[in-house]
Amino acid sequence: MKIEIRNLTKRFDGVTAVNNLSLTLEGGRITGIVGPNGSGKTTLVNLLSGFLPIDGGTVIIDDTITVKKIQPHKIKSYGITRTFQDIRLFEQMSVLDNILVVLTERNLWCALFECHRPEHMQKAEEVLRMIDLWDKRDEPASNLSYGQRKLLEIGRAVSMEARVYLFDEPFAGLFPGMAEIVESILRQLRSQGCAVVLIEHDMDLIRGLTDYVFVLDSGVLLAEGRPHEVLQDRKVVEAYIGN
Amino acid sequence: MDILTQLVINGIIAGAIYTLIALGFNLIYGATKFFNIAHGVFAAIGGYTVFFFFKLSGVSLVPSILAGVLLAGIAGMLSDRLIFLPLRRKRGSSVIMLVASLGLFTALQSVIAIMFSNRFQTLTDIFNIQKTYQIFSGVITQIHIVIIITVISLTIGLFLMLNRTKFGKAVKAISDDEEVARIIGIDTDRVIGYVFFIGSAIAGLGGILIGFDTGIMPTMGMGLLLKGVIASIVGGVGNIYGSVCGGLLLGFVENFGVWKISGEWKDAIAFGLLIIFLLFRPQGVLGK
Ligand SMILES: Nc1ncnc2c1ncn2[C@@H]1O[C@H](COP(=O)(O)OP(=O)(O)O)[C@@H](O)[C@H]1O
Ligand SMILES: [Mg+2]
């Protein structure tokens, strides 16, 4: 699994949020993306998941598919999934349905009747137990605490069985116990060969978890490399202190 | 005949009719988040299809009604394919969608008027000599009973569809967050197309039932739409159960409101109720 980003650009009136950015996301790696607030991290995820149209540049998936335009309904078939910095769940649904809705088969027969096959239920149970929400499965998603909502969104992404995971600040605001769950999920995805992207401000987490780091500043790639080396880079330190 | 019982019955009948329009309106609003003004015209399309087949062409009752419901549904689905879907793709704002739907409403209403004239028409005479039934000390006609039973069945049907089918889950997912629904693999354009079909078909059935009750006119859609919209807002916009709640409340308030005064005040009372809700409880009785 590999995603190559070449000269990616995104402008909002006045701001170039992502500026001629080139980087590669590899399978079997947790790739850290760091940078001060407003440096374009979320915009990058929005571009890769089709939430925002790309203004310039290309994305190459697995050396074979070259796209200049990523359409949101194709995201699933590319094997890409994501979470949101501001959690987005299906609020009207139960916790269990938030997971089951992504495991659905969408042929006509199955659309008309509830036919979650046993393996769907099994998968949903496995995911909900992993994020410690199995006991809350019948509660509406809107009843959960902030941390539980964050975990449920991560659980929903994991249920997609994607190959590229874009996690936008998954640790923000989590208590240590929950953060451990997220850590183990990221490691597990990496061991399965997935390309895992982690946007994170906590440099200890970046050092401990990631294999490779890209540093953004004002939409431009400031530095890249192994976390220990990159995070000592003077430019990087200055970009952070400067803000 | 006891006036109080009769007012309750009338309130339920009016409420059932408003619910019928609000159900489809809310279903479509939930999925698309815009006020689909054109919704009213699909009621007229249903009514006039039955008028054409049943009254003018002598086709028997049931196939005519089926044709009316189907045609209203198809017209609704086409309106999405040809107008609203392209606007959604261009990320048109909900105001743009509203204006487009108003345009569509006017255009379709004119087409109906050109084809069938502006005159008030009755669908049939069979219900003029229709049976009435005694309930406690009030009376109710056969067509009113049909309307009430239809609304109850439709509400239960929609409830089951939304809560017991995967299609329903997809609809809920879309009404919660269309963008996320799309990236988890739901074909949102198709699901919304079906939602338009179902919602417009229900409006068509509403137009047909009203046609049998009183009669039809090309302009019938706007009045129905406004009452349906009031019922939706009062009950909770985008909420299917809010449609029933708002529809009944509106029906009761209207009918009890004119207990001691002239019936011409009904519309004023309806809009009064709307304004009270907009000011003091804009999320409606049930909320989102
Ligand atoms: N939808 C948008 N419309 C206009 N400007 C935006 C939008 N999204 C992001 N921006 C701008 O782009 C820049 C990068 O934002 P963002 O990607 O959210 O940064 P980060 O996630 O690194 O904090 C910021 O200046 C922000 O204000
Ligand atoms: Mg961000």
Coordinates of C-alpha atoms and ligand atoms in Angstrom, one line a residue:
Chain A
M1 CA 0.0 0.0 0.0
K2 CA 1.4 3.3 -1.0
I3 CA 0.0 6.8 -1.6
E4 CA 2.2 9.3 -3.4
I5 CA 1.2 12.9 -3.3
R6 CA 2.8 15.1 -5.9
N7 CA 2.7 18.9 -5.9
L8 CA -0.6 19.0 -4.1
T9 CA -2.0 22.5 -3.7
K10 CA -5.1 23.9 -2.1
R11 CA -6.0 27.6 -1.9
F12 CA -8.7 29.3 0.1
D13 CA -9.3 32.9 -0.8
G14 CA -6.2 34.5 0.4
V15 CA -4.5 31.5 2.0
T16 CA -2.7 28.7 0.4
A17 CA -3.5 26.0 2.9
V18 CA -1.5 23.3 1.1
N19 CA 1.3 24.6 -1.1
N20 CA 2.9 22.4 -3.7
L21 CA 3.2 19.6 -1.2
S22 CA 4.9 16.3 -2.2
L23 CA 5.1 13.3 0.1
T24 CA 4.7 9.6 0.2
L25 CA 2.7 7.5 2.7
E26 CA 3.8 3.9 2.9
G27 CA 2.1 0.7 4.1
G28 CA 3.3 -0.9 7.3
R29 CA 4.2 2.5 8.7
I30 CA 2.7 5.0 11.0
T31 CA 3.5 8.4 9.4
G32 CA 3.3 11.4 11.6
I33 CA 2.2 14.7 10.3
V34 CA 3.0 17.6 12.6
G35 CA 3.0 21.4 12.3
P36 CA 1.6 24.4 14.1
N37 CA -2.1 25.2 14.0
G38 CA -3.2 26.3 10.6
S39 CA -0.3 24.6 8.9
G40 CA -2.6 22.6 6.6
K41 CA -2.7 19.2 8.2
T42 CA -6.5 18.9 8.3
T43 CA -6.7 20.3 4.8
L44 CA -4.3 17.6 3.6
V45 CA -6.7 15.0 5.1
N46 CA -9.7 16.7 3.6
L47 CA -8.0 16.6 0.1
L48 CA -7.1 13.0 0.4
S49 CA -10.6 12.0 1.5
G50 CA -12.4 14.0 -1.2
F51 CA -13.9 16.5 1.2
L52 CA -12.3 19.3 -0.6
P53 CA -11.6 19.5 -4.3
I54 CA -7.9 19.6 -5.2
D55 CA -6.7 22.8 -6.9
G56 CA -3.4 21.3 -8.2
G57 CA -1.2 18.3 -8.2
T58 CA -1.8 14.6 -8.3
V59 CA -2.3 11.6 -6.0
I60 CA -1.0 8.2 -7.0
I61 CA -2.4 5.2 -5.3
D62 CA -0.4 2.0 -5.3
D63 CA 1.7 3.2 -8.3
T64 CA -1.3 2.4 -10.6
I65 CA -4.2 4.8 -10.0
T66 CA -3.3 8.5 -10.8
V67 CA -6.0 11.0 -9.8
K68 CA -6.3 14.7 -10.0
K69 CA -9.7 14.7 -8.5
I70 CA -10.7 12.6 -5.6
Q71 CA -14.4 11.9 -5.4
P72 CA -15.8 11.1 -1.9
H73 CA -17.8 8.1 -3.0
K74 CA -14.6 6.5 -4.5
I75 CA -12.7 6.8 -1.2
K76 CA -14.0 3.5 0.0
S77 CA -12.9 1.7 -3.2
Y78 CA -9.4 3.2 -2.9
G79 CA -9.2 1.7 0.6
I80 CA -9.0 5.1 2.3
T81 CA -10.8 6.0 5.5
R82 CA -10.4 8.9 8.0
T83 CA -11.5 10.3 11.3
F84 CA -12.3 14.0 12.0
Q85 CA -10.7 16.4 14.3
D86 CA -14.2 17.5 15.3
I87 CA -15.8 14.1 15.8
R88 CA -18.5 13.2 13.2
L89 CA -20.8 10.3 14.2
F90 CA -24.2 9.3 13.1
E91 CA -26.0 10.9 16.1
Q92 CA -29.4 9.4 15.4
M93 CA -28.1 5.9 15.5
S94 CA -27.1 3.5 18.3
V95 CA -23.5 2.8 19.0
L96 CA -23.8 -0.6 17.4
D97 CA -25.5 0.8 14.3
N98 CA -22.7 3.3 13.9
I99 CA -20.4 0.3 13.3
L100 CA -22.9 -1.9 11.5
V101 CA -23.7 0.8 8.9
V102 CA -20.3 0.5 7.4
L103 CA -20.3 -3.3 7.4
T104 CA -23.5 -3.4 5.3
E105 CA -23.8 -5.1 1.9
R106 CA -25.7 -2.9 -0.4
N107 CA -27.6 -5.1 -2.8
L108 CA -31.3 -4.7 -3.1
W109 CA -32.4 -7.7 -1.1
C110 CA -30.1 -6.8 1.8
A111 CA -31.3 -3.2 1.6
L112 CA -34.9 -4.2 2.3
F113 CA -34.2 -6.5 5.2
E114 CA -32.0 -6.5 8.1
C115 CA -29.6 -9.2 7.1
H116 CA -26.4 -8.6 9.0
R117 CA -24.7 -11.9 8.5
P118 CA -23.2 -13.4 11.6
E119 CA -19.8 -12.3 10.6
H120 CA -20.9 -8.7 10.5
M121 CA -22.2 -8.9 14.1
Q122 CA -19.1 -10.7 15.1
K123 CA -16.9 -8.0 13.5
A124 CA -19.0 -5.3 15.2
E125 CA -18.7 -7.0 18.5
E126 CA -15.0 -7.4 18.1
V127 CA -14.5 -3.7 17.3
L128 CA -16.8 -2.5 20.1
R129 CA -15.0 -4.7 22.6
M130 CA -11.7 -3.3 21.5
I131 CA -12.8 0.2 22.1
D132 CA -14.6 -0.8 25.3
L133 CA -18.1 0.3 24.1
W134 CA -19.8 -3.1 23.8
D135 CA -21.8 -2.5 26.9
K136 CA -23.1 0.7 25.5
R137 CA -24.0 -0.7 22.1
D138 CA -27.7 0.1 22.4
E139 CA -27.3 3.6 23.5
P140 CA -27.7 6.5 21.0
A141 CA -24.3 7.8 19.9
S142 CA -25.2 11.2 21.2
N143 CA -25.2 9.9 24.8
L144 CA -21.5 9.1 24.8
S145 CA -18.8 11.1 26.5
Y146 CA -16.3 13.0 24.4
G147 CA -13.6 10.3 24.7
Q148 CA -16.1 7.5 23.9
R149 CA -17.3 9.4 20.9
K150 CA -13.7 9.8 19.7
L151 CA -13.2 6.0 20.2
L152 CA -16.4 5.2 18.4
E153 CA -15.3 7.2 15.4
I154 CA -12.0 5.4 15.4
G155 CA -13.9 2.1 15.7
R156 CA -16.0 3.0 12.7
A157 CA -12.9 3.7 10.7
V158 CA -11.4 0.4 11.7
S159 CA -14.6 -1.5 10.7
M160 CA -14.1 -0.2 7.1
E161 CA -11.1 -2.5 6.8
A162 CA -9.3 0.1 4.8
R163 CA -5.7 0.1 3.8
V164 CA -5.0 3.8 4.4
Y165 CA -6.1 5.4 7.7
L166 CA -6.0 9.1 8.1
F167 CA -6.3 9.9 11.8
D168 CA -6.8 13.7 12.5
E169 CA -5.7 14.2 16.1
P170 CA -7.1 11.0 17.5
F171 CA -5.5 11.5 20.9
A172 CA -6.7 15.0 21.5
G173 CA -8.6 15.3 24.8
L174 CA -8.4 11.6 25.7
F175 CA -7.7 10.2 29.1
P176 CA -4.6 7.9 29.4
G177 CA -6.6 4.7 29.4
M178 CA -8.4 5.6 26.2
A179 CA -5.2 6.9 24.6
E180 CA -3.7 3.4 25.2
I181 CA -6.5 1.8 23.3
V182 CA -5.9 4.2 20.4
E183 CA -2.2 3.5 20.5
S184 CA -2.7 -0.2 20.3
I185 CA -5.2 0.2 17.4
L186 CA -2.6 2.2 15.5
R187 CA 0.1 -0.4 16.1
Q188 CA -2.2 -3.2 15.1
L189 CA -3.1 -1.5 11.8
R190 CA 0.6 -0.9 11.1
S191 CA 1.3 -4.6 11.7
Q192 CA -1.4 -5.5 9.2
G193 CA 0.5 -3.5 6.6
C194 CA -1.8 -0.5 6.5
A195 CA -0.6 3.0 5.8
V196 CA -1.5 4.9 9.0
V197 CA -1.3 8.7 9.1
L198 CA -1.2 10.3 12.5
I199 CA -1.8 14.0 13.0
E200 CA -0.6 14.8 16.5
H201 CA 0.7 17.7 18.6
D202 CA 2.2 15.6 21.4
M203 CA 5.8 15.1 20.5
D204 CA 6.3 12.2 22.9
L205 CA 3.5 10.3 21.1
I206 CA 5.1 11.1 17.8
R207 CA 8.4 9.9 19.0
G208 CA 7.0 6.7 20.5
L209 CA 4.6 5.8 17.7
T210 CA 5.6 7.0 14.3
D211 CA 8.2 5.6 11.9
Y212 CA 8.5 8.7 9.8
V213 CA 7.4 12.3 10.2
F214 CA 6.5 15.1 7.9
V215 CA 6.6 18.6 9.3
L216 CA 4.3 21.2 7.7
D217 CA 4.4 24.9 8.1
S218 CA 2.0 27.2 6.3
G219 CA 1.1 24.4 3.9
V220 CA 4.8 23.8 2.9
L221 CA 6.9 20.7 3.7
L222 CA 9.4 22.0 6.2
A223 CA 11.2 18.8 7.1
E224 CA 10.9 15.1 6.9
G225 CA 12.6 12.0 8.3
R226 CA 12.8 9.7 11.3
P227 CA 11.1 11.3 14.3
H228 CA 14.2 11.6 16.5
E229 CA 16.1 13.4 13.9
V230 CA 13.4 15.6 12.6
L231 CA 12.2 16.8 15.9
Q232 CA 15.6 18.1 16.8
D233 CA 15.9 20.0 13.5
R234 CA 16.4 23.7 14.3
K235 CA 13.9 24.8 11.6
V236 CA 11.2 22.6 13.2
V237 CA 11.8 23.8 16.7
E238 CA 11.6 27.4 15.5
A239 CA 8.4 26.8 13.5
Y240 CA 6.8 25.6 16.7
I241 CA 8.2 28.2 19.0
G242 CA 7.4 30.9 16.4
N243 CA 3.8 30.2 17.0
Chain B
M1 CA -74.5 15.6 17.0
D2 CA -72.3 16.9 19.7
I3 CA -70.1 19.7 18.6
L4 CA -67.1 18.8 20.8
T5 CA -66.9 15.3 19.4
Q6 CA -67.3 16.6 15.9
L7 CA -64.4 19.0 16.4
V8 CA -62.2 16.2 17.6
I9 CA -63.1 14.1 14.6
N10 CA -62.5 17.1 12.2
G11 CA -59.2 17.8 14.0
I12 CA -58.1 14.3 13.4
I13 CA -59.1 14.3 9.7
A14 CA -57.4 17.6 9.0
G15 CA -54.4 16.4 11.0
A16 CA -54.2 13.2 9.0
I17 CA -54.1 15.2 5.7
Y18 CA -51.4 17.6 7.0
T19 CA -49.4 14.6 8.2
L20 CA -49.6 13.0 4.8
I21 CA -47.9 16.0 3.2
A22 CA -45.5 16.6 6.1
L23 CA -44.3 13.0 6.1
G24 CA -42.8 13.1 2.7
F25 CA -41.6 16.7 3.1
N26 CA -39.8 15.8 6.3
L27 CA -38.3 12.7 4.8
I28 CA -36.8 14.7 1.9
Y29 CA -35.8 17.6 4.2
G30 CA -34.0 15.1 6.5
A31 CA -31.9 13.8 3.6
T32 CA -31.3 17.0 1.7
K33 CA -31.6 19.8 4.2
F34 CA -33.6 22.2 2.0
F35 CA -37.2 23.3 1.9
N36 CA -38.6 21.5 -1.2
I37 CA -41.4 23.8 -2.3
A38 CA -42.0 21.6 -5.3
H39 CA -43.3 18.9 -2.9
G40 CA -46.8 20.4 -3.1
V41 CA -47.1 20.0 -6.8
F42 CA -46.6 16.2 -6.6
A43 CA -49.9 16.1 -4.7
A44 CA -51.5 17.8 -7.7
I45 CA -49.8 15.4 -10.1
G46 CA -51.2 12.4 -8.1
G47 CA -54.7 14.0 -8.1
Y48 CA -54.7 14.9 -11.8
T49 CA -53.3 11.5 -12.9
V50 CA -56.3 9.8 -11.3
F51 CA -58.5 12.5 -12.8
F52 CA -57.1 11.6 -16.2
F53 CA -57.3 7.8 -16.0
F54 CA -60.3 7.3 -13.7
K55 CA -62.6 10.1 -14.7
L56 CA -61.7 11.0 -18.2
S57 CA -60.5 7.6 -19.6
G58 CA -62.6 5.3 -17.6
V59 CA -59.8 3.2 -16.2
S60 CA -60.9 1.4 -13.0
L61 CA -60.2 2.9 -9.6
V62 CA -57.3 0.9 -8.2
P63 CA -55.0 1.0 -11.3
S64 CA -55.7 4.7 -11.6
I65 CA -54.7 5.3 -8.0
L66 CA -51.6 3.2 -8.5
A67 CA -50.7 5.2 -11.6
G68 CA -51.2 8.5 -9.7
V69 CA -48.9 7.4 -6.8
L70 CA -46.3 6.0 -9.2
L71 CA -46.3 9.0 -11.5
A72 CA -46.0 11.4 -8.5
G73 CA -43.1 9.3 -7.2
I74 CA -41.3 9.2 -10.6
A75 CA -41.8 13.0 -11.1
G76 CA -40.3 13.6 -7.6
M77 CA -37.3 11.3 -8.4
L78 CA -36.8 13.0 -11.8
S79 CA -36.9 16.4 -10.1
D80 CA -34.0 15.2 -8.0
R81 CA -32.0 13.7 -10.9
L82 CA -32.5 16.6 -13.2
I83 CA -32.4 19.6 -10.9
F84 CA -31.5 19.0 -7.2
L85 CA -28.7 16.4 -7.7
P86 CA -26.8 18.7 -10.1
L87 CA -27.2 21.6 -7.7
R88 CA -26.0 19.4 -4.8
R89 CA -23.0 18.4 -6.9
K90 CA -22.2 22.1 -7.4
R91 CA -22.6 22.6 -3.7
G92 CA -25.5 24.9 -4.2
S93 CA -26.7 26.5 -1.0
S94 CA -30.1 25.6 0.5
V95 CA -31.4 29.0 -0.6
I96 CA -30.5 28.2 -4.2
M97 CA -32.2 24.8 -3.9
L98 CA -35.3 26.5 -2.4
V99 CA -35.5 28.9 -5.3
A100 CA -35.1 26.1 -7.8
S101 CA -37.8 24.1 -6.2
L102 CA -40.1 27.2 -6.3
G103 CA -39.4 27.5 -10.0
L104 CA -40.1 23.8 -10.5
F105 CA -43.3 24.1 -8.5
T106 CA -44.6 27.0 -10.7
A107 CA -43.6 25.3 -13.9
L108 CA -45.3 22.0 -13.2
Q109 CA -48.4 23.8 -11.8
S110 CA -48.7 25.7 -15.1
V111 CA -48.3 22.5 -17.1
I112 CA -51.1 20.9 -15.2
A113 CA -53.3 24.0 -15.7
I114 CA -52.5 24.0 -19.4
M115 CA -53.4 20.3 -19.7
F116 CA -56.5 20.3 -17.6
S117 CA -57.6 24.0 -17.2
N118 CA -57.7 25.9 -14.0
R119 CA -61.1 24.7 -13.0
F120 CA -61.9 23.0 -9.8
Q121 CA -62.7 19.3 -10.6
T122 CA -64.1 16.4 -8.7
L123 CA -62.6 13.0 -9.1
T124 CA -65.8 11.1 -8.7
D125 CA -69.4 11.2 -7.7
I126 CA -69.4 8.0 -5.8
F127 CA -68.3 9.6 -2.6
N128 CA -70.9 12.3 -2.8
I129 CA -73.5 9.9 -1.8
Q130 CA -71.1 8.2 0.4
K131 CA -71.9 6.5 3.6
T132 CA -71.3 8.3 6.9
Y133 CA -70.6 6.6 10.2
Q134 CA -71.5 7.5 13.7
I135 CA -68.6 7.7 16.2
F136 CA -69.9 8.5 19.6
S137 CA -71.9 11.5 18.8
G138 CA -70.0 12.7 15.8
V139 CA -70.1 11.7 12.1
I140 CA -67.3 10.7 9.8
T141 CA -67.5 9.9 6.1
Q142 CA -66.1 6.8 4.3
I143 CA -63.3 8.7 2.6
H144 CA -62.2 10.3 5.9
I145 CA -61.9 6.8 7.4
V146 CA -59.8 5.8 4.4
I147 CA -57.6 8.9 4.8
I148 CA -57.0 8.1 8.5
I149 CA -56.2 4.5 8.0
T150 CA -53.8 5.4 5.1
V151 CA -51.9 7.8 7.3
I152 CA -51.7 5.4 10.2
S153 CA -50.4 2.6 7.9
L154 CA -47.9 5.0 6.1
T155 CA -46.5 6.2 9.4
I156 CA -46.0 2.7 10.7
G157 CA -44.6 1.7 7.3
L158 CA -42.1 4.6 7.3
F159 CA -41.2 3.8 10.9
L160 CA -40.4 0.2 10.0
M161 CA -38.5 1.3 6.9
L162 CA -36.3 3.7 8.8
N163 CA -35.6 1.5 11.7
R164 CA -35.7 -2.0 10.4
T165 CA -34.1 -1.9 7.0
K166 CA -30.7 -1.1 5.8
F167 CA -32.1 1.3 3.4
G168 CA -33.6 3.2 6.4
K169 CA -30.2 3.1 8.1
A170 CA -28.7 4.6 5.0
V171 CA -31.3 7.3 5.0
K172 CA -30.6 8.1 8.6
A173 CA -26.9 8.1 8.0
I174 CA -27.4 10.6 5.2
S175 CA -29.7 12.8 7.2
D176 CA -27.1 12.8 10.0
D177 CA -24.1 13.5 7.9
E178 CA -24.2 13.1 4.1
E179 CA -20.5 13.6 3.6
V180 CA -19.5 10.9 6.1
A181 CA -22.2 8.6 4.7
R182 CA -20.6 8.9 1.3
I183 CA -17.1 8.1 2.4
I184 CA -18.2 5.0 4.3
G185 CA -19.6 3.7 1.0
I186 CA -23.2 4.6 0.9
D187 CA -24.4 5.6 -2.6
T188 CA -25.9 8.8 -1.3
D189 CA -27.1 10.0 -4.7
R190 CA -29.1 6.8 -5.2
V191 CA -30.5 6.7 -1.7
I192 CA -31.6 10.3 -2.0
G193 CA -33.2 9.6 -5.3
Y194 CA -35.3 6.8 -3.7
V195 CA -36.2 9.2 -0.8
F196 CA -37.5 11.6 -3.4
F197 CA -39.6 8.8 -4.9
I198 CA -41.1 7.7 -1.6
G199 CA -41.7 11.2 -0.3
S200 CA -43.3 12.4 -3.6
A201 CA -45.3 9.3 -4.0
I202 CA -46.8 9.9 -0.5
A203 CA -47.6 13.4 -1.5
G204 CA -49.2 12.0 -4.7
L205 CA -51.4 9.7 -2.6
G206 CA -52.3 12.7 -0.4
G207 CA -53.4 14.6 -3.5
I208 CA -55.5 11.7 -4.6
L209 CA -57.2 11.3 -1.3
I210 CA -57.9 15.0 -1.1
G211 CA -59.3 14.8 -4.6
F212 CA -61.7 12.2 -3.6
D213 CA -62.7 14.1 -0.4
T214 CA -63.2 17.6 -1.9
G215 CA -61.7 17.9 -5.3
I216 CA -58.6 19.1 -7.2
M217 CA -57.3 22.3 -8.8
P218 CA -53.8 22.9 -10.3
T219 CA -53.1 25.3 -7.5
M220 CA -54.0 22.9 -4.8
G221 CA -50.3 22.2 -4.1
M222 CA -49.3 25.5 -2.5
G223 CA -52.0 25.4 0.2
L224 CA -51.2 21.8 1.0
L225 CA -47.5 22.5 1.0
L226 CA -47.8 25.4 3.4
K227 CA -49.9 23.4 5.9
G228 CA -47.4 20.5 5.5
V229 CA -44.5 22.9 6.2
I230 CA -46.3 24.3 9.2
A231 CA -46.9 20.8 10.5
S232 CA -43.2 19.9 10.0
I233 CA -41.9 23.0 11.8
V234 CA -44.4 22.6 14.6
G235 CA -43.6 18.9 15.0
G236 CA -39.8 19.2 14.4
V237 CA -38.3 19.7 10.9
G238 CA -36.8 16.6 9.4
N239 CA -38.4 14.4 12.1
I240 CA -40.8 11.8 10.7
Y241 CA -42.6 11.4 14.0
G242 CA -42.7 15.2 14.3
S243 CA -44.9 15.1 11.1
V244 CA -47.6 13.2 12.9
C245 CA -47.3 15.3 16.0
G246 CA -47.3 18.6 14.1
G247 CA -50.0 17.5 11.7
L248 CA -52.4 16.5 14.5
L249 CA -51.6 19.6 16.6
L250 CA -52.2 21.8 13.6
G251 CA -55.4 20.0 12.7
F252 CA -56.7 20.4 16.3
V253 CA -55.7 24.0 16.8
E254 CA -57.3 25.0 13.5
N255 CA -60.6 23.2 14.2
F256 CA -60.9 24.1 17.8
G257 CA -59.8 27.7 16.9
V258 CA -62.8 28.2 14.8
W259 CA -65.2 26.7 17.3
K260 CA -66.7 30.1 18.1
I261 CA -65.6 32.1 15.1
S262 CA -65.9 31.9 11.3
G263 CA -64.1 29.0 9.5
E264 CA -62.3 31.6 7.4
W265 CA -60.0 32.2 10.3
K266 CA -58.4 28.7 9.9
D267 CA -55.5 29.8 7.8
A268 CA -54.8 32.8 10.1
I269 CA -54.8 30.4 13.1
A270 CA -52.5 28.0 11.3
F271 CA -49.9 30.8 10.6
G272 CA -50.4 32.1 14.1
L273 CA -49.4 28.7 15.4
L274 CA -46.4 28.7 13.1
I275 CA -45.2 32.1 14.3
I276 CA -45.7 31.1 18.0
F277 CA -43.5 28.1 17.4
L278 CA -40.9 30.0 15.4
L279 CA -40.6 32.5 18.2
F280 CA -40.7 30.2 21.2
R281 CA -39.9 26.7 20.1
P282 CA -38.2 26.8 16.7
Q283 CA -37.0 23.2 17.0
G284 CA -40.7 22.1 17.2
V285 CA -42.4 19.8 19.6
L286 CA -40.1 16.8 19.1
G287 CA -36.9 18.6 18.0
K288 CA -34.5 17.1 15.4
Ligands
LIG1 N1 -12.8 25.3 4.5 C1 -11.9 26.3 4.6 N2 -12.2 27.5 4.1 C2 -11.3 28.5 4.2 N3 -10.1 28.4 4.8 C3 -9.8 27.2 5.4 C4 -10.7 26.1 5.3 N4 -10.1 25.0 5.9 C5 -8.9 25.5 6.3 N5 -8.7 26.8 6.0 C6 -7.5 27.5 6.3 O1 -6.4 26.8 5.8 C7 -5.3 26.9 6.7 C8 -4.9 25.5 7.2 O2 -5.9 25.0 8.0 P1 -5.9 23.5 8.6 O3 -5.7 22.6 7.5 O4 -7.2 23.3 9.4 O5 -4.7 23.5 9.6 P2 -4.3 22.5 10.7 O6 -5.2 21.3 10.6 O7 -2.9 22.2 10.4 O8 -4.4 23.2 12.0 C9 -5.8 27.8 7.8 O9 -5.3 29.1 7.6 C10 -7.3 27.7 7.7 O10 -7.8 28.9 8.2
MG2 MG -6.4 20.4 12.1

